Structure formats: structure tokens, C-alpha cells
Amino acid sequence: QRLSHLPCWVLLMTDLWVFGYASLMWRPGFPFVEKHRAMLFGYHRALCIRSWEHRGTRKRPGLVMGLDRGGACVGIAFRVAAKDRDATLAYLRERELITKVYREHTGRIMLPGNKRIDAVTYVADRTHIQYAGKLDVAHAVDQVCGAVGGAGPNEEYVLNTAEHIRDLGIRDHWLEEVERHVRARMSAK
């Protein structure tokens, strides 16, 4: 169905879909009317962002999740009612764009039943100084262990993220390996 014949105010008052790939999956922080397991194409979940605020400092950055180019990512899609659209976007921008290491992006996601829709998500800006790139397990573990930010220890973030992803039935072999090494290092203390 073509939408060009509709007044622009009608187009602006549509529901919003938001794609979460890490903490947004289990702690969205905004009202939604439904949620579904979904797949985003063109990006994959990665521990690729140096955290200066939440899980580290500028002197001792930690690592947090980002969506990096390539592949696909299984996550959760939330449908936000049109009446909550502006407030939700304002909340997400305040939460995700603190240091501008993420870019707001509208990507194509697939819902159950092969239904494809566009959703807002936040992807890693590869040109930003906080972008860590692709790390091997050993370097990721070194960066995570011992980092602490305003939201707490980085180890807690990684273990919590891995556990939640697993609880949702999503396999992330690289993250599971990082988790295993972080747990081993913590138990050796």
C-alpha cells in the first residue's frame, strides 16, 4: 500500500519498532505493547565498545556491546505505541548516545513468520575513538577484568549479558568463551 497520499502527520504517528541486542533486551526502560524474538541483518553483536562511563573510565576503559558491521544478530524487537514514540526515542537517545560512540540506525529486521519491518537500533561508529574493533578472547578478557564504571564492574556486565543471551536461547560462542575466561580469572582471585 502506498503511503504518499496520506498527510505527513499520519505518517509521523505510527508505531515505533526498537531492536535490542544487549541490555535493551531485558531492561528496555520504555513502555511497549509487544515484543518478539527478531533478527537484524547486516550487523552482529560484538564486545567492541570501550566503556568510559558505565563499565569503565577514560583511564581504565571496560568493554560493552555494540552492533558491528557484517553478519546478522538475533535479539528482541519491541513495538512501541505511536503515543509513546517521541518519549521513547528521547529516552533511547539519552541512554545510548552519551559519548556518540553509537549511531542511531534504522535497519530491516525479521520477526516470526518471516515478517520484515524497519526498526530503530544503535550501531557502533567505527570512526569513534571508543570503537575497539574485533578483539581476540584474551585481549577482551584483559580489557574487561578490573574495569569499573558508574554502573559497576565490567565483569558483572559481561557475565550478566552472556547469561541473559543464553536465557533467551541465543548462542554467541565468542561471548561464551569470554565469559568462561572472565569467570576463571575471577575465581582465581
PDB file of C-alpha atoms in Angstrom:
ATOM      1  CA  GLN A   1       0.000   0.000   0.000  1.00  0.00           C
ATOM      2  CA  ARG A   2       1.349   3.401  -0.912  1.00  0.00           C
ATOM      3  CA  LEU A   3       1.544   5.965   1.875  1.00  0.00           C
ATOM      4  CA  SER A   4       2.392   9.056  -0.155  1.00  0.00           C
ATOM      5  CA  HIS A   5      -1.264  10.121  -0.338  1.00  0.00           C
ATOM      6  CA  LEU A   6      -1.515  10.331   3.481  1.00  0.00           C
ATOM      7  CA  PRO A   7      -0.940  13.620   5.319  1.00  0.00           C
ATOM      8  CA  CYS A   8       2.527  13.817   6.919  1.00  0.00           C
ATOM      9  CA  TRP A   9       1.051  13.954  10.444  1.00  0.00           C
ATOM     10  CA  VAL A  10      -0.421  10.479   9.885  1.00  0.00           C
ATOM     11  CA  LEU A  11       2.979   9.123   8.851  1.00  0.00           C
ATOM     12  CA  LEU A  12       4.582  10.594  11.969  1.00  0.00           C
ATOM     13  CA  MET A  13       2.046   8.974  14.293  1.00  0.00           C
ATOM     14  CA  THR A  14       2.907   5.363  13.514  1.00  0.00           C
ATOM     15  CA  ASP A  15       4.122   2.795  15.987  1.00  0.00           C
ATOM     16  CA  LEU A  16       7.870   2.533  16.522  1.00  0.00           C
ATOM     17  CA  TRP A  17       9.840  -0.707  16.454  1.00  0.00           C
ATOM     18  CA  VAL A  18      13.060  -0.864  18.505  1.00  0.00           C
ATOM     19  CA  PHE A  19      15.656  -3.643  18.139  1.00  0.00           C
ATOM     20  CA  GLY A  20      17.601  -4.598  21.274  1.00  0.00           C
ATOM     21  CA  TYR A  21      20.710  -6.786  21.147  1.00  0.00           C
ATOM     22  CA  ALA A  22      22.153  -6.477  24.675  1.00  0.00           C
ATOM     23  CA  SER A  23      20.803  -4.813  27.840  1.00  0.00           C
ATOM     24  CA  LEU A  24      17.816  -3.377  25.969  1.00  0.00           C
ATOM     25  CA  MET A  25      16.574  -6.977  25.569  1.00  0.00           C
ATOM     26  CA  TRP A  26      15.997  -7.491  29.294  1.00  0.00           C
ATOM     27  CA  ARG A  27      15.944  -3.889  30.558  1.00  0.00           C
ATOM     28  CA  PRO A  28      14.317  -1.782  27.857  1.00  0.00           C
ATOM     29  CA  GLY A  29      13.266   1.086  30.156  1.00  0.00           C
ATOM     30  CA  PHE A  30      10.411   2.225  27.903  1.00  0.00           C
ATOM     31  CA  PRO A  31       6.771   1.147  27.521  1.00  0.00           C
ATOM     32  CA  PHE A  32       5.984  -1.304  24.741  1.00  0.00           C
ATOM     33  CA  VAL A  33       2.877  -3.127  23.558  1.00  0.00           C
ATOM     34  CA  GLU A  34       4.544  -6.288  22.283  1.00  0.00           C
ATOM     35  CA  LYS A  35       7.935  -7.900  21.895  1.00  0.00           C
ATOM     36  CA  HIS A  36       9.275 -10.683  19.695  1.00  0.00           C
ATOM     37  CA  ARG A  37      12.489 -12.501  19.008  1.00  0.00           C
ATOM     38  CA  ALA A  38      13.880 -10.912  15.836  1.00  0.00           C
ATOM     39  CA  MET A  39      16.866 -10.941  13.528  1.00  0.00           C
ATOM     40  CA  LEU A  40      18.689  -7.851  12.270  1.00  0.00           C
ATOM     41  CA  PHE A  41      20.594  -8.240   9.010  1.00  0.00           C
ATOM     42  CA  GLY A  42      23.917  -6.598   8.202  1.00  0.00           C
ATOM     43  CA  TYR A  43      25.232  -6.358  11.789  1.00  0.00           C
ATOM     44  CA  HIS A  44      26.417  -8.711  14.523  1.00  0.00           C
ATOM     45  CA  ARG A  45      26.629  -8.342  18.308  1.00  0.00           C
ATOM     46  CA  ALA A  46      30.198  -7.698  19.498  1.00  0.00           C
ATOM     47  CA  LEU A  47      32.040  -6.645  22.637  1.00  0.00           C
ATOM     48  CA  CYS A  48      33.594  -3.823  20.617  1.00  0.00           C
ATOM     49  CA  ILE A  49      32.962  -0.577  22.519  1.00  0.00           C
ATOM     50  CA  ARG A  50      35.375   0.828  25.104  1.00  0.00           C
ATOM     51  CA  SER A  51      33.224   1.990  28.000  1.00  0.00           C
ATOM     52  CA  TRP A  52      34.272   5.241  29.664  1.00  0.00           C
ATOM     53  CA  GLU A  53      31.032   5.843  31.537  1.00  0.00           C
ATOM     54  CA  HIS A  54      29.070   2.783  32.601  1.00  0.00           C
ATOM     55  CA  ARG A  55      31.675  -0.011  32.866  1.00  0.00           C
ATOM     56  CA  GLY A  56      34.997   1.765  32.907  1.00  0.00           C
ATOM     57  CA  THR A  57      36.731   5.145  32.904  1.00  0.00           C
ATOM     58  CA  ARG A  58      38.876   7.045  30.438  1.00  0.00           C
ATOM     59  CA  LYS A  59      41.963   5.868  32.354  1.00  0.00           C
ATOM     60  CA  ARG A  60      40.764   2.251  32.560  1.00  0.00           C
ATOM     61  CA  PRO A  61      38.083   1.589  29.937  1.00  0.00           C
ATOM     62  CA  GLY A  62      35.963  -1.532  30.035  1.00  0.00           C
ATOM     63  CA  LEU A  63      34.133  -3.177  27.132  1.00  0.00           C
ATOM     64  CA  VAL A  64      30.441  -3.184  26.293  1.00  0.00           C
ATOM     65  CA  MET A  65      28.343  -4.499  23.436  1.00  0.00           C
ATOM     66  CA  GLY A  66      27.824  -2.825  20.121  1.00  0.00           C
ATOM     67  CA  LEU A  67      26.410  -3.810  16.774  1.00  0.00           C
ATOM     68  CA  ASP A  68      29.281  -4.085  14.324  1.00  0.00           C
ATOM     69  CA  ARG A  69      29.059  -4.441  10.541  1.00  0.00           C
ATOM     70  CA  GLY A  70      28.586  -7.809   8.926  1.00  0.00           C
ATOM     71  CA  GLY A  71      26.518 -10.904   9.545  1.00  0.00           C
ATOM     72  CA  ALA A  72      23.238 -10.983  11.418  1.00  0.00           C
ATOM     73  CA  CYS A  73      22.124 -10.612  15.026  1.00  0.00           C
ATOM     74  CA  VAL A  74      19.308 -12.301  16.942  1.00  0.00           C
ATOM     75  CA  GLY A  75      17.723 -10.001  19.512  1.00  0.00           C
ATOM     76  CA  ILE A  76      14.384  -8.685  20.715  1.00  0.00           C
ATOM     77  CA  ALA A  77      12.111  -6.300  18.799  1.00  0.00           C
ATOM     78  CA  PHE A  78       9.747  -4.085  20.787  1.00  0.00           C
ATOM     79  CA  ARG A  79       6.695  -2.384  19.311  1.00  0.00           C
ATOM     80  CA  VAL A  80       6.112   0.995  20.929  1.00  0.00           C
ATOM     81  CA  ALA A  81       2.696   2.640  20.576  1.00  0.00           C
ATOM     82  CA  ALA A  82       2.605   5.819  18.483  1.00  0.00           C
ATOM     83  CA  LYS A  83       1.668   7.876  21.555  1.00  0.00           C
ATOM     84  CA  ASP A  84       4.946   6.820  23.243  1.00  0.00           C
ATOM     85  CA  ARG A  85       7.149   7.199  20.161  1.00  0.00           C
ATOM     86  CA  ASP A  86       8.710  10.611  20.907  1.00  0.00           C
ATOM     87  CA  ALA A  87       9.306   9.893  24.604  1.00  0.00           C
ATOM     88  CA  THR A  88      10.864   6.516  23.782  1.00  0.00           C
ATOM     89  CA  LEU A  89      13.213   7.991  21.189  1.00  0.00           C
ATOM     90  CA  ALA A  90      14.229  10.751  23.628  1.00  0.00           C
ATOM     91  CA  TYR A  91      14.917   8.145  26.325  1.00  0.00           C
ATOM     92  CA  LEU A  92      16.925   5.913  23.954  1.00  0.00           C
ATOM     93  CA  ARG A  93      18.997   8.840  22.690  1.00  0.00           C
ATOM     94  CA  GLU A  94      19.844   9.870  26.240  1.00  0.00           C
ATOM     95  CA  ARG A  95      20.745   6.271  27.149  1.00  0.00           C
ATOM     96  CA  GLU A  96      22.651   5.259  24.017  1.00  0.00           C
ATOM     97  CA  LEU A  97      24.241   8.443  22.705  1.00  0.00           C
ATOM     98  CA  ILE A  98      26.130   9.626  25.802  1.00  0.00           C
ATOM     99  CA  THR A  99      29.535   9.753  24.092  1.00  0.00           C
ATOM    100  CA  LYS A 100      28.312   9.392  20.492  1.00  0.00           C
ATOM    101  CA  VAL A 101      30.080   6.018  20.048  1.00  0.00           C
ATOM    102  CA  TYR A 102      26.765   4.644  18.778  1.00  0.00           C
ATOM    103  CA  ARG A 103      24.830   5.903  15.779  1.00  0.00           C
ATOM    104  CA  GLU A 104      21.054   5.728  15.592  1.00  0.00           C
ATOM    105  CA  HIS A 105      20.203   3.443  12.693  1.00  0.00           C
ATOM    106  CA  THR A 106      17.028   2.151  11.101  1.00  0.00           C
ATOM    107  CA  GLY A 107      17.566  -1.424   9.999  1.00  0.00           C
ATOM    108  CA  ARG A 108      15.499  -4.191   8.461  1.00  0.00           C
ATOM    109  CA  ILE A 109      14.561  -6.887  10.965  1.00  0.00           C
ATOM    110  CA  MET A 110      12.718 -10.160  10.552  1.00  0.00           C
ATOM    111  CA  LEU A 111      10.019 -11.136  13.034  1.00  0.00           C
ATOM    112  CA  PRO A 112       8.486 -14.600  13.445  1.00  0.00           C
ATOM    113  CA  GLY A 113       6.600 -15.709  10.348  1.00  0.00           C
ATOM    114  CA  ASN A 114       9.250 -14.031   8.135  1.00  0.00           C
ATOM    115  CA  LYS A 115       7.572 -10.641   8.621  1.00  0.00           C
ATOM    116  CA  ARG A 116      10.091  -7.915   7.752  1.00  0.00           C
ATOM    117  CA  ILE A 117       9.886  -4.424   9.198  1.00  0.00           C
ATOM    118  CA  ASP A 118      12.156  -1.473   9.929  1.00  0.00           C
ATOM    119  CA  ALA A 119      13.353  -0.886  13.490  1.00  0.00           C
ATOM    120  CA  VAL A 120      15.487   1.686  15.262  1.00  0.00           C
ATOM    121  CA  THR A 121      18.688   0.379  16.794  1.00  0.00           C
ATOM    122  CA  TYR A 122      22.091   1.694  17.785  1.00  0.00           C
ATOM    123  CA  VAL A 123      25.199   0.593  15.906  1.00  0.00           C
ATOM    124  CA  ALA A 124      28.904   1.082  16.595  1.00  0.00           C
ATOM    125  CA  ASP A 125      30.562   4.079  14.968  1.00  0.00           C
ATOM    126  CA  ARG A 126      33.794   2.574  13.670  1.00  0.00           C
ATOM    127  CA  THR A 127      35.405   6.026  13.401  1.00  0.00           C
ATOM    128  CA  HIS A 128      34.872   6.841  17.101  1.00  0.00           C
ATOM    129  CA  ILE A 129      37.848   6.665  19.466  1.00  0.00           C
ATOM    130  CA  GLN A 130      35.897   4.274  21.739  1.00  0.00           C
ATOM    131  CA  TYR A 131      35.475   1.689  18.990  1.00  0.00           C
ATOM    132  CA  ALA A 132      37.717  -1.246  19.983  1.00  0.00           C
ATOM    133  CA  GLY A 133      37.282  -3.290  16.820  1.00  0.00           C
ATOM    134  CA  LYS A 134      37.476  -7.057  16.657  1.00  0.00           C
ATOM    135  CA  LEU A 135      39.344  -8.382  19.681  1.00  0.00           C
ATOM    136  CA  ASP A 136      40.527 -11.886  20.359  1.00  0.00           C
ATOM    137  CA  VAL A 137      39.276 -13.549  23.547  1.00  0.00           C
ATOM    138  CA  ALA A 138      42.477 -12.914  25.544  1.00  0.00           C
ATOM    139  CA  HIS A 139      42.527  -9.171  24.779  1.00  0.00           C
ATOM    140  CA  ALA A 140      38.817  -8.829  25.540  1.00  0.00           C
ATOM    141  CA  VAL A 141      39.245 -10.575  28.906  1.00  0.00           C
ATOM    142  CA  ASP A 142      42.225  -8.338  29.783  1.00  0.00           C
ATOM    143  CA  GLN A 143      40.157  -5.243  28.959  1.00  0.00           C
ATOM    144  CA  VAL A 144      37.104  -6.424  30.937  1.00  0.00           C
ATOM    145  CA  CYS A 145      38.726  -7.723  34.124  1.00  0.00           C
ATOM    146  CA  GLY A 146      39.364  -4.949  36.622  1.00  0.00           C
ATOM    147  CA  ALA A 147      37.436  -2.204  34.804  1.00  0.00           C
ATOM    148  CA  VAL A 148      34.772  -0.425  36.873  1.00  0.00           C
ATOM    149  CA  GLY A 149      32.477   2.421  35.841  1.00  0.00           C
ATOM    150  CA  GLY A 150      29.432   4.266  37.111  1.00  0.00           C
ATOM    151  CA  ALA A 151      27.184   1.213  36.604  1.00  0.00           C
ATOM    152  CA  GLY A 152      29.587  -1.195  38.305  1.00  0.00           C
ATOM    153  CA  PRO A 153      32.257  -3.767  37.445  1.00  0.00           C
ATOM    154  CA  ASN A 154      32.754  -4.689  33.810  1.00  0.00           C
ATOM    155  CA  GLU A 155      32.925  -8.394  34.707  1.00  0.00           C
ATOM    156  CA  GLU A 156      29.356  -8.135  36.044  1.00  0.00           C
ATOM    157  CA  TYR A 157      28.181  -6.654  32.740  1.00  0.00           C
ATOM    158  CA  VAL A 158      29.795  -9.387  30.633  1.00  0.00           C
ATOM    159  CA  LEU A 159      28.537 -12.249  32.826  1.00  0.00           C
ATOM    160  CA  ASN A 160      25.032 -10.762  33.019  1.00  0.00           C
ATOM    161  CA  THR A 161      24.906 -10.181  29.264  1.00  0.00           C
ATOM    162  CA  ALA A 162      26.079 -13.716  28.476  1.00  0.00           C
ATOM    163  CA  GLU A 163      23.559 -15.201  30.915  1.00  0.00           C
ATOM    164  CA  HIS A 164      20.627 -13.203  29.561  1.00  0.00           C
ATOM    165  CA  ILE A 165      21.501 -14.016  25.973  1.00  0.00           C
ATOM    166  CA  ARG A 166      21.697 -17.701  26.857  1.00  0.00           C
ATOM    167  CA  ASP A 167      18.346 -17.495  28.746  1.00  0.00           C
ATOM    168  CA  LEU A 168      16.779 -16.165  25.543  1.00  0.00           C
ATOM    169  CA  GLY A 169      18.038 -19.232  23.674  1.00  0.00           C
ATOM    170  CA  ILE A 170      20.617 -17.252  21.696  1.00  0.00           C
ATOM    171  CA  ARG A 171      24.065 -18.781  21.148  1.00  0.00           C
ATOM    172  CA  ASP A 172      27.070 -16.479  20.986  1.00  0.00           C
ATOM    173  CA  HIS A 173      30.136 -18.737  21.016  1.00  0.00           C
ATOM    174  CA  TRP A 174      32.718 -15.934  21.209  1.00  0.00           C
ATOM    175  CA  LEU A 175      30.945 -14.253  24.142  1.00  0.00           C
ATOM    176  CA  GLU A 176      30.585 -17.617  25.890  1.00  0.00           C
ATOM    177  CA  GLU A 177      34.353 -18.108  25.608  1.00  0.00           C
ATOM    178  CA  VAL A 178      34.987 -14.614  27.025  1.00  0.00           C
ATOM    179  CA  GLU A 179      32.548 -15.397  29.850  1.00  0.00           C
ATOM    180  CA  ARG A 180      34.362 -18.665  30.666  1.00  0.00           C
ATOM    181  CA  HIS A 181      37.736 -16.894  30.903  1.00  0.00           C
ATOM    182  CA  VAL A 182      36.334 -13.990  32.950  1.00  0.00           C
ATOM    183  CA  ARG A 183      34.814 -16.479  35.438  1.00  0.00           C
ATOM    184  CA  ALA A 184      38.116 -18.365  35.664  1.00  0.00           C
ATOM    185  CA  ARG A 185      40.050 -15.176  36.335  1.00  0.00           C
ATOM    186  CA  MET A 186      37.532 -14.053  38.971  1.00  0.00           C
ATOM    187  CA  SER A 187      37.660 -17.409  40.786  1.00  0.00           C
ATOM    188  CA  ALA A 188      41.483 -17.309  40.782  1.00  0.00           C
ATOM    189  CA  LYS A 189      41.488 -14.066  42.837  1.00  0.00           C
TER     190      LYS A 189
END
